[in-house]
Amino acid sequence: MAQVALESVTKVFPGGVKAVDDIDLIIADQEFIVLVGPSGCGKSTTLRMIAGLEDITAGQIYIGDRLVNDVAPKDRDIAMVFQNYALYPHMTVYKNMAFGLMMRRTHAGWDNPLAAVVAPGKYRQARQERRAIRDRVNGAAEMLGIEELLRRRPRELSGGQRQRVAVGRAIVREPKAFLFDEPLSNLDARLRIEMRGELKALHRRVQTTTIYVTHDQEEAMTLGDRVVVMKDGRVQQCATPFEVYERPVNHFVAGFVGTPPMNFLSGRLRRAGARLAFDDGEQRLTLCPDHQERLAGLADRPITMGIRPEGLCPTQAAPGTTLRVQIGVVEPLGDRMDVLASTPRHQRIVCRIDIRQRVREGEIVDMQVDMNRVHFFEPGGAGRNVNLPAGASQG
Ligand code: ATP
């Protein structure tokens, strides 16, 4: 097992696309880190550079203490699980899992009975190698609950079973690090959730450094010890799931993480006597004491306020903490419902509320805003979270 470190890593493809732009990242030994971001943000390219499948244009990559920039993929001591699993169709599950180890045998030429007579020592070692491989494959198969499948071929397996075999093939190698590239994206929603749990439990057991790529923020948040949110080839934020959710460094991260996404309201901070309020041009919301203090210097400047859907709740609360909205569509979700609402200034505000609340389409409702949990950003899609100190939480 090992730490993996990226120092100022950049990738420019022939033709000029800068897929990865000066990334610094240290993945601790035994850590499970997830690279997440929208399509084209450079997460797969980053993973492929760590694997050695893609040359790097500038920077250094270390696996353990070893600089691997010029080391071939097979010599990096990593195991990769791809989206399409890349199993050998003509081999049984056992052979698929054993294949990498078989290729590394040093006494493979001494398996035959003649060797037992002419070179008994080498024959014995060859037998030990085979036994060690068998034990590793059986151990991994047991860990993944696929012992019954070892004699089958990939075409005789379900998607979830194939996925387990691909993971098993990675485990038996006992590599320094696992690299996963969207390994669950071919599975249906229910199986994805099940496999997600299994991968997490597996990591707790084998504790191998793991770098996992997905475009699914929910998968990232449930799996990662830390989450690396990327956009346009750059790391936006690298932090624990809690930190990324509760203290997003900018508008992009705030909008990317969370389902349904955060609501953004544009307006200004206005002074009303000694107190500061957010004013969207129609309605005012008084800031909580903590924000009053931190944002005192931003009065009258344009600002974006972020409210998570669960931070809104229909209520009779005092003016200054409620937003008057008109209810649009109501989407029941079992114990909760998503309510699409609007104000004269903002056409789409999503509120996630308890199913027992009574709201009807077309109705005007006062929604209490949890002002302790709102966020403020500089204007624009990349606007910095002004609640946080500059440069906060980058790693
Ligand atoms: P996705 O989730 O869609 O797989 P990603 O975040 O993994 O996206 P990458 O595959 O790393 O993104 O691609 C990053 C950028 O590099 C994209 O703009 C992509 O078009 C470009 N790119 C990727 N591979 C190549 C290539 N071989 N040649 C040129 N440009 C490439």
Short mmCIF file of C-alpha atoms and ligand atoms in Angstrom, two decimals:
data_model
loop_
_atom_site.label_atom_id
_atom_site.label_comp_id
_atom_site.label_asym_id
_atom_site.label_seq_id
_atom_site.Cartn_x
_atom_site.Cartn_y
_atom_site.Cartn_z
CA MET A 1 0.00 0.00 0.00
CA ALA A 2 1.15 3.50 -0.65
CA GLN A 3 0.55 7.18 -0.80
CA VAL A 4 -0.06 8.56 -4.31
CA ALA A 5 1.06 12.12 -5.00
CA LEU A 6 0.46 14.39 -7.98
CA GLU A 7 2.60 17.50 -8.22
CA SER A 8 1.68 20.22 -10.72
CA VAL A 9 0.35 17.62 -13.14
CA THR A 10 -0.85 18.90 -16.51
CA LYS A 11 -2.11 17.09 -19.58
CA VAL A 12 -2.41 18.75 -22.96
CA PHE A 13 -3.62 16.42 -25.72
CA PRO A 14 -2.25 16.74 -29.24
CA GLY A 15 -4.54 19.32 -30.80
CA GLY A 16 -4.26 21.54 -27.77
CA VAL A 17 -7.03 20.40 -25.37
CA LYS A 18 -5.81 21.05 -21.83
CA ALA A 19 -7.61 18.20 -20.06
CA VAL A 20 -5.80 18.57 -16.73
CA ASP A 21 -4.41 21.86 -15.58
CA ASP A 22 -1.72 21.97 -12.91
CA ILE A 23 -3.20 19.60 -10.35
CA ASP A 24 -1.65 19.03 -6.91
CA LEU A 25 -3.10 16.15 -4.95
CA ILE A 26 -1.86 13.88 -2.18
CA ILE A 27 -3.83 10.68 -1.65
CA ALA A 28 -2.85 9.23 1.69
CA ASP A 29 -1.93 5.60 2.20
CA GLN A 30 -5.16 3.56 2.64
CA GLU A 31 -7.34 6.50 1.73
CA PHE A 32 -10.43 6.18 -0.50
CA ILE A 33 -10.55 9.29 -2.64
CA VAL A 34 -13.14 10.04 -5.30
CA LEU A 35 -12.59 12.30 -8.31
CA VAL A 36 -15.93 13.73 -9.36
CA GLY A 37 -17.09 16.37 -11.80
CA PRO A 38 -19.14 16.92 -14.92
CA SER A 39 -18.34 15.24 -18.21
CA GLY A 40 -15.06 16.48 -19.67
CA CYS A 41 -13.66 17.89 -16.40
CA GLY A 42 -10.53 15.73 -16.70
CA LYS A 43 -11.14 13.09 -14.04
CA SER A 44 -10.57 10.04 -16.27
CA THR A 45 -7.47 11.61 -17.77
CA THR A 46 -6.11 12.18 -14.27
CA LEU A 47 -6.75 8.54 -13.36
CA ARG A 48 -5.24 7.30 -16.60
CA MET A 49 -2.10 9.33 -15.97
CA ILE A 50 -1.75 7.73 -12.53
CA ALA A 51 -2.20 4.32 -14.20
CA GLY A 52 0.39 5.18 -16.84
CA LEU A 53 -2.10 4.78 -19.68
CA GLU A 54 -1.68 8.42 -20.62
CA ASP A 55 1.60 10.37 -20.74
CA ILE A 56 1.76 13.47 -18.61
CA THR A 57 2.67 16.76 -20.24
CA ALA A 58 4.16 18.35 -17.13
CA GLY A 59 4.54 17.59 -13.44
CA GLN A 60 5.35 14.52 -11.37
CA ILE A 61 3.41 11.50 -10.18
CA TYR A 62 4.67 9.43 -7.25
CA ILE A 63 3.35 6.06 -6.10
CA GLY A 64 4.89 5.54 -2.69
CA ASP A 65 8.34 7.11 -2.87
CA ARG A 66 8.80 6.22 -6.51
CA LEU A 67 8.55 8.75 -9.31
CA VAL A 68 6.53 6.87 -11.94
CA ASN A 69 6.40 9.40 -14.80
CA ASP A 70 8.38 7.04 -17.02
CA VAL A 71 7.38 3.70 -15.49
CA ALA A 72 5.26 1.39 -17.69
CA PRO A 73 1.70 0.68 -16.45
CA LYS A 74 2.45 -2.98 -15.69
CA ASP A 75 5.37 -1.98 -13.48
CA ARG A 76 3.45 0.60 -11.39
CA ASP A 77 1.95 -2.02 -9.07
CA ILE A 78 -1.57 -0.70 -9.38
CA ALA A 79 -4.78 -2.48 -10.39
CA MET A 80 -7.44 -0.78 -12.45
CA VAL A 81 -11.14 -1.61 -12.74
CA PHE A 82 -12.80 -0.12 -15.81
CA GLN A 83 -16.38 0.75 -16.61
CA ASN A 84 -16.65 -2.15 -19.09
CA TYR A 85 -14.77 -4.54 -16.72
CA ALA A 86 -12.51 -5.72 -19.59
CA LEU A 87 -12.88 -9.42 -18.71
CA TYR A 88 -11.47 -12.03 -21.09
CA PRO A 89 -14.59 -13.61 -22.65
CA HIS A 90 -13.00 -17.02 -23.40
CA MET A 91 -11.65 -17.55 -19.87
CA THR A 92 -13.50 -18.80 -16.81
CA VAL A 93 -13.98 -16.49 -13.85
CA TYR A 94 -11.14 -18.32 -12.07
CA LYS A 95 -8.77 -17.79 -14.97
CA ASN A 96 -9.80 -14.16 -15.36
CA MET A 97 -8.99 -13.56 -11.73
CA ALA A 98 -5.76 -15.57 -11.77
CA PHE A 99 -4.49 -14.27 -15.11
CA GLY A 100 -2.43 -11.31 -13.83
CA LEU A 101 -0.74 -13.50 -11.22
CA MET A 102 -0.08 -16.30 -13.70
CA MET A 103 1.70 -13.84 -15.98
CA ARG A 104 4.03 -12.93 -13.14
CA ARG A 105 5.05 -16.47 -12.23
CA THR A 106 8.76 -17.13 -12.21
CA HIS A 107 8.56 -20.95 -12.42
CA ALA A 108 5.76 -21.36 -14.95
CA GLY A 109 8.00 -23.45 -17.21
CA TRP A 110 8.42 -26.19 -14.54
CA ASP A 111 4.82 -27.34 -14.23
CA ASN A 112 5.13 -30.57 -16.23
CA PRO A 113 5.64 -34.07 -14.75
CA LEU A 114 9.03 -34.38 -16.45
CA ALA A 115 10.27 -31.44 -14.37
CA ALA A 116 9.39 -33.43 -11.24
CA VAL A 117 12.06 -35.93 -12.29
CA VAL A 118 14.77 -33.72 -13.77
CA ALA A 119 14.41 -30.65 -11.51
CA PRO A 120 12.36 -31.57 -8.44
CA GLY A 121 13.24 -28.32 -6.61
CA LYS A 122 11.95 -26.14 -9.44
CA TYR A 123 8.89 -28.38 -9.85
CA ARG A 124 8.13 -27.92 -6.12
CA GLN A 125 8.43 -24.14 -6.42
CA ALA A 126 6.18 -24.15 -9.49
CA ARG A 127 3.60 -26.10 -7.49
CA GLN A 128 3.85 -23.66 -4.58
CA GLU A 129 3.28 -20.74 -6.94
CA ARG A 130 0.15 -22.38 -8.34
CA ARG A 131 -1.13 -23.13 -4.85
CA ALA A 132 -0.51 -19.53 -3.69
CA ILE A 133 -2.45 -18.23 -6.70
CA ARG A 134 -5.30 -20.65 -6.04
CA ASP A 135 -5.46 -19.54 -2.40
CA ARG A 136 -5.53 -15.87 -3.35
CA VAL A 137 -8.24 -16.35 -5.97
CA ASN A 138 -10.34 -18.48 -3.63
CA GLY A 139 -9.87 -15.95 -0.81
CA ALA A 140 -10.95 -13.04 -3.01
CA ALA A 141 -13.88 -15.06 -4.41
CA GLU A 142 -15.05 -15.79 -0.87
CA MET A 143 -14.69 -12.14 0.14
CA LEU A 144 -16.85 -11.13 -2.83
CA GLY A 145 -19.33 -14.01 -2.55
CA ILE A 146 -18.57 -15.39 -6.02
CA GLU A 147 -17.14 -18.83 -5.14
CA GLU A 148 -20.02 -20.47 -7.03
CA LEU A 149 -19.14 -18.63 -10.23
CA LEU A 150 -15.48 -19.58 -10.62
CA ARG A 151 -16.11 -22.07 -13.42
CA ARG A 152 -18.41 -19.83 -15.45
CA ARG A 153 -17.45 -17.58 -18.34
CA PRO A 154 -18.24 -13.83 -18.35
CA ARG A 155 -21.17 -14.22 -20.78
CA GLU A 156 -22.85 -16.47 -18.19
CA LEU A 157 -22.81 -13.73 -15.53
CA SER A 158 -25.09 -10.82 -14.66
CA GLY A 159 -23.75 -7.25 -14.73
CA GLY A 160 -23.30 -7.18 -10.96
CA GLN A 161 -21.47 -10.53 -10.99
CA ARG A 162 -19.13 -9.33 -13.75
CA GLN A 163 -18.42 -6.27 -11.72
CA ARG A 164 -17.48 -8.42 -8.71
CA VAL A 165 -15.17 -10.53 -10.88
CA ALA A 166 -13.43 -7.38 -12.14
CA VAL A 167 -12.94 -6.23 -8.56
CA GLY A 168 -11.75 -9.72 -7.59
CA ARG A 169 -9.16 -9.64 -10.34
CA ALA A 170 -7.87 -6.37 -8.91
CA ILE A 171 -7.82 -7.64 -5.30
CA VAL A 172 -5.78 -10.78 -5.98
CA ARG A 173 -2.96 -8.66 -7.31
CA GLU A 174 -2.57 -7.05 -3.85
CA PRO A 175 -1.49 -3.83 -5.54
CA LYS A 176 -0.26 -0.62 -3.97
CA ALA A 177 -3.41 1.15 -5.16
CA PHE A 178 -6.76 0.45 -6.81
CA LEU A 179 -7.91 2.73 -9.59
CA PHE A 180 -11.61 2.60 -10.45
CA ASP A 181 -13.00 4.33 -13.55
CA GLU A 182 -16.82 4.59 -13.27
CA PRO A 183 -17.05 0.90 -12.33
CA LEU A 184 -20.76 0.98 -11.49
CA SER A 185 -22.14 2.94 -14.40
CA ASN A 186 -23.35 -0.14 -16.32
CA LEU A 187 -25.50 -1.34 -13.43
CA ASP A 188 -29.13 -0.50 -12.70
CA ALA A 189 -29.89 1.99 -9.93
CA ARG A 190 -30.63 -0.54 -7.19
CA LEU A 191 -27.55 -2.65 -7.92
CA ARG A 192 -25.38 0.44 -8.01
CA ILE A 193 -26.39 1.25 -4.46
CA GLU A 194 -25.78 -2.34 -3.35
CA MET A 195 -22.34 -2.49 -5.03
CA ARG A 196 -21.44 0.90 -3.63
CA GLY A 197 -21.94 -0.52 -0.13
CA GLU A 198 -19.90 -3.60 -1.02
CA LEU A 199 -17.01 -1.55 -2.37
CA LYS A 200 -16.94 0.54 0.76
CA ALA A 201 -16.99 -2.54 3.00
CA LEU A 202 -14.27 -4.11 0.88
CA HIS A 203 -12.08 -1.07 1.26
CA ARG A 204 -12.52 -1.19 5.03
CA ARG A 205 -11.29 -4.78 4.89
CA VAL A 206 -8.33 -4.59 2.52
CA GLN A 207 -7.46 -0.92 3.22
CA THR A 208 -5.74 -0.41 -0.10
CA THR A 209 -5.28 3.17 -1.31
CA THR A 210 -8.17 3.71 -3.72
CA ILE A 211 -8.74 6.35 -6.38
CA TYR A 212 -12.23 6.26 -7.82
CA VAL A 213 -13.68 8.27 -10.69
CA THR A 214 -17.37 9.01 -11.11
CA HIS A 215 -19.58 11.75 -12.50
CA ASP A 216 -22.23 10.88 -9.88
CA GLN A 217 -21.92 13.22 -6.93
CA GLU A 218 -24.06 11.00 -4.71
CA GLU A 219 -21.73 8.05 -5.35
CA ALA A 220 -18.77 10.29 -4.59
CA MET A 221 -20.25 11.52 -1.34
CA THR A 222 -21.15 8.05 -0.09
CA LEU A 223 -17.85 6.39 -1.00
CA GLY A 224 -15.06 8.86 -0.47
CA ASP A 225 -13.04 9.56 2.66
CA ARG A 226 -12.37 12.70 0.65
CA VAL A 227 -13.94 14.00 -2.52
CA VAL A 228 -12.09 15.92 -5.22
CA VAL A 229 -14.50 18.10 -7.19
CA MET A 230 -13.07 18.98 -10.61
CA LYS A 231 -14.07 21.38 -13.36
CA ASP A 232 -12.27 22.32 -16.57
CA GLY A 233 -9.21 20.29 -15.63
CA ARG A 234 -8.77 21.96 -12.25
CA VAL A 235 -9.45 20.90 -8.69
CA GLN A 236 -12.20 23.09 -7.27
CA GLN A 237 -12.26 21.56 -3.81
CA CYS A 238 -10.70 18.56 -2.12
CA ALA A 239 -12.22 17.77 1.25
CA THR A 240 -14.40 15.36 3.21
CA PRO A 241 -17.96 14.86 1.93
CA PHE A 242 -19.27 16.79 4.96
CA GLU A 243 -16.96 19.71 4.28
CA VAL A 244 -17.79 19.82 0.57
CA TYR A 245 -21.51 19.83 1.36
CA GLU A 246 -21.50 22.21 4.29
CA ARG A 247 -18.67 24.49 3.22
CA PRO A 248 -18.46 24.51 -0.58
CA VAL A 249 -15.64 26.83 -1.65
CA ASN A 250 -17.54 28.28 -4.58
CA HIS A 251 -20.81 28.49 -6.47
CA PHE A 252 -19.83 25.63 -8.78
CA VAL A 253 -19.15 23.13 -5.97
CA ALA A 254 -22.26 24.26 -4.09
CA GLY A 255 -24.40 23.65 -7.18
CA PHE A 256 -22.75 20.36 -8.13
CA VAL A 257 -23.01 18.62 -4.78
CA GLY A 258 -26.46 17.82 -3.41
CA THR A 259 -29.72 16.51 -4.88
CA PRO A 260 -31.79 18.43 -5.72
CA PRO A 261 -29.14 21.12 -6.24
CA MET A 262 -28.81 24.23 -4.11
CA ASN A 263 -31.08 27.17 -5.02
CA PHE A 264 -29.28 30.38 -5.95
CA LEU A 265 -30.92 33.78 -5.48
CA SER A 266 -29.24 36.90 -6.77
CA GLY A 267 -29.54 40.18 -4.88
CA ARG A 268 -27.64 42.54 -2.60
CA LEU A 269 -26.85 42.80 1.07
CA ARG A 270 -28.64 45.84 2.52
CA ARG A 271 -28.30 47.52 5.83
CA ALA A 272 -31.54 48.01 7.81
CA GLY A 273 -30.48 49.94 10.90
CA ALA A 274 -27.77 47.92 12.59
CA ARG A 275 -28.68 44.73 10.76
CA LEU A 276 -27.73 43.31 7.42
CA ALA A 277 -30.32 41.63 5.21
CA PHE A 278 -30.28 39.87 1.86
CA ASP A 279 -32.52 41.74 -0.58
CA ASP A 280 -33.53 40.16 -3.89
CA GLY A 281 -35.26 43.34 -5.00
CA GLU A 282 -38.67 42.24 -3.67
CA GLN A 283 -38.10 40.47 -0.38
CA ARG A 284 -35.63 40.75 2.48
CA LEU A 285 -34.12 38.06 4.68
CA THR A 286 -32.21 39.07 7.80
CA LEU A 287 -28.78 37.47 8.14
CA CYS A 288 -27.97 35.33 11.19
CA PRO A 289 -25.58 36.90 13.74
CA ASP A 290 -22.59 34.96 12.46
CA HIS A 291 -23.10 36.16 8.87
CA GLN A 292 -23.82 39.71 10.08
CA GLU A 293 -20.32 39.86 11.45
CA ARG A 294 -18.47 38.16 8.61
CA LEU A 295 -20.21 39.92 5.73
CA ALA A 296 -20.39 43.40 7.24
CA GLY A 297 -18.00 44.76 4.60
CA LEU A 298 -20.13 43.59 1.66
CA ALA A 299 -23.17 45.83 2.15
CA ASP A 300 -24.73 47.06 -1.14
CA ARG A 301 -22.62 44.80 -3.31
CA PRO A 302 -24.27 42.26 -5.62
CA ILE A 303 -24.22 38.80 -4.08
CA THR A 304 -25.71 35.34 -4.63
CA MET A 305 -27.41 33.56 -1.77
CA GLY A 306 -27.49 29.75 -1.80
CA ILE A 307 -30.23 27.81 -0.01
CA ARG A 308 -30.39 24.04 -0.03
CA PRO A 309 -33.86 22.62 -0.83
CA GLU A 310 -34.08 21.15 2.66
CA GLY A 311 -33.35 24.60 4.15
CA LEU A 312 -36.86 25.80 3.22
CA CYS A 313 -39.99 24.89 5.16
CA PRO A 314 -43.59 26.22 5.06
CA THR A 315 -44.26 28.05 8.30
CA GLN A 316 -45.88 30.92 10.16
CA ALA A 317 -42.49 32.34 11.23
CA ALA A 318 -41.69 36.01 11.71
CA PRO A 319 -41.11 38.25 8.67
CA GLY A 320 -37.44 38.65 7.79
CA THR A 321 -36.82 34.92 7.90
CA THR A 322 -39.37 33.77 5.33
CA LEU A 323 -39.52 33.83 1.58
CA ARG A 324 -42.95 34.22 0.03
CA VAL A 325 -43.27 31.80 -2.89
CA GLN A 326 -45.92 30.53 -5.24
CA ILE A 327 -46.14 26.74 -5.34
CA GLY A 328 -45.74 25.21 -8.77
CA VAL A 329 -45.40 21.46 -9.24
CA VAL A 330 -45.40 19.11 -6.23
CA GLU A 331 -43.40 15.87 -6.58
CA PRO A 332 -44.11 13.33 -3.79
CA LEU A 333 -41.12 11.11 -2.87
CA GLY A 334 -42.51 8.82 -0.17
CA ASP A 335 -41.66 10.50 3.13
CA ARG A 336 -40.77 13.84 1.52
CA MET A 337 -41.79 15.89 -1.47
CA ASP A 338 -39.97 18.24 -3.79
CA VAL A 339 -41.92 21.41 -4.32
CA LEU A 340 -41.06 23.60 -7.29
CA ALA A 341 -41.84 27.18 -6.39
CA SER A 342 -41.17 30.68 -7.70
CA THR A 343 -40.95 34.29 -6.53
CA PRO A 344 -41.41 37.38 -8.71
CA ARG A 345 -37.59 37.53 -9.04
CA HIS A 346 -36.70 33.84 -9.17
CA GLN A 347 -38.48 31.39 -11.42
CA ARG A 348 -37.29 28.13 -9.92
CA ILE A 349 -36.82 27.41 -6.25
CA VAL A 350 -36.89 23.79 -5.12
CA CYS A 351 -38.03 23.04 -1.56
CA ARG A 352 -37.69 19.54 -0.11
CA ILE A 353 -40.24 19.23 2.64
CA ASP A 354 -41.96 16.66 4.80
CA ILE A 355 -44.80 14.86 2.99
CA ARG A 356 -47.18 15.70 5.87
CA GLN A 357 -46.92 19.43 5.14
CA ARG A 358 -49.99 20.70 3.33
CA VAL A 359 -49.12 22.63 0.17
CA ARG A 360 -51.20 22.91 -2.96
CA GLU A 361 -50.22 23.85 -6.48
CA GLY A 362 -50.83 27.54 -7.18
CA GLU A 363 -50.93 28.50 -3.49
CA ILE A 364 -48.86 31.38 -2.03
CA VAL A 365 -46.82 30.15 0.93
CA ASP A 366 -44.25 31.64 3.30
CA MET A 367 -41.22 29.39 3.43
CA GLN A 368 -38.99 29.74 6.44
CA VAL A 369 -35.34 29.97 5.41
CA ASP A 370 -32.81 28.40 7.74
CA MET A 371 -30.56 31.46 7.73
CA ASN A 372 -27.86 29.65 9.71
CA ARG A 373 -27.33 27.29 6.80
CA VAL A 374 -27.45 29.62 3.80
CA HIS A 375 -24.32 30.41 1.81
CA PHE A 376 -23.19 33.60 0.11
CA PHE A 377 -21.18 33.71 -3.09
CA GLU A 378 -19.59 36.36 -5.22
CA PRO A 379 -21.75 36.82 -8.34
CA GLY A 380 -21.25 34.47 -11.31
CA GLY A 381 -21.04 30.72 -11.78
CA ALA A 382 -17.53 30.53 -10.34
CA GLY A 383 -18.19 32.96 -7.46
CA ARG A 384 -16.20 32.32 -4.28
CA ASN A 385 -18.03 31.45 -1.05
CA VAL A 386 -17.57 34.67 0.90
CA ASN A 387 -18.43 32.99 4.21
CA LEU A 388 -15.14 31.16 4.06
CA PRO A 389 -11.66 32.60 4.42
CA ALA A 390 -9.96 33.05 1.00
CA GLY A 391 -8.23 29.83 -0.16
CA ALA A 392 -10.17 27.68 2.34
CA SER A 393 -10.47 23.93 2.06
CA GLN A 394 -8.46 23.25 -1.07
CA GLY A 395 -7.01 20.06 0.25
P1 ATP B 1 -16.38 11.82 -18.77
O1 ATP B 1 -17.12 11.78 -17.48
O2 ATP B 1 -17.25 12.26 -19.91
O3 ATP B 1 -15.60 10.58 -19.05
P2 ATP B 1 -13.96 13.15 -17.85
O4 ATP B 1 -14.12 14.14 -16.77
O5 ATP B 1 -13.46 11.82 -17.46
O6 ATP B 1 -15.33 13.03 -18.66
P3 ATP B 1 -11.77 13.25 -19.66
O7 ATP B 1 -12.12 11.98 -20.37
O8 ATP B 1 -10.64 13.21 -18.72
O9 ATP B 1 -13.04 13.83 -18.92
O10 ATP B 1 -11.52 14.39 -20.75
C1 ATP B 1 -11.10 15.68 -20.41
C2 ATP B 1 -11.00 16.53 -21.67
O11 ATP B 1 -9.98 15.99 -22.50
C3 ATP B 1 -12.26 16.56 -22.50
O12 ATP B 1 -12.40 17.84 -23.04
C4 ATP B 1 -11.99 15.53 -23.58
O13 ATP B 1 -12.69 15.86 -24.77
C5 ATP B 1 -10.50 15.68 -23.79
N1 ATP B 1 -9.88 14.41 -24.22
C6 ATP B 1 -9.93 13.21 -23.59
N2 ATP B 1 -9.23 12.29 -24.27
C7 ATP B 1 -8.71 12.93 -25.35
C8 ATP B 1 -7.87 12.52 -26.44
N3 ATP B 1 -7.40 11.27 -26.53
N4 ATP B 1 -7.53 13.44 -27.36
C9 ATP B 1 -7.97 14.72 -27.26
N5 ATP B 1 -8.76 15.19 -26.26
C10 ATP B 1 -9.12 14.29 -25.32
#
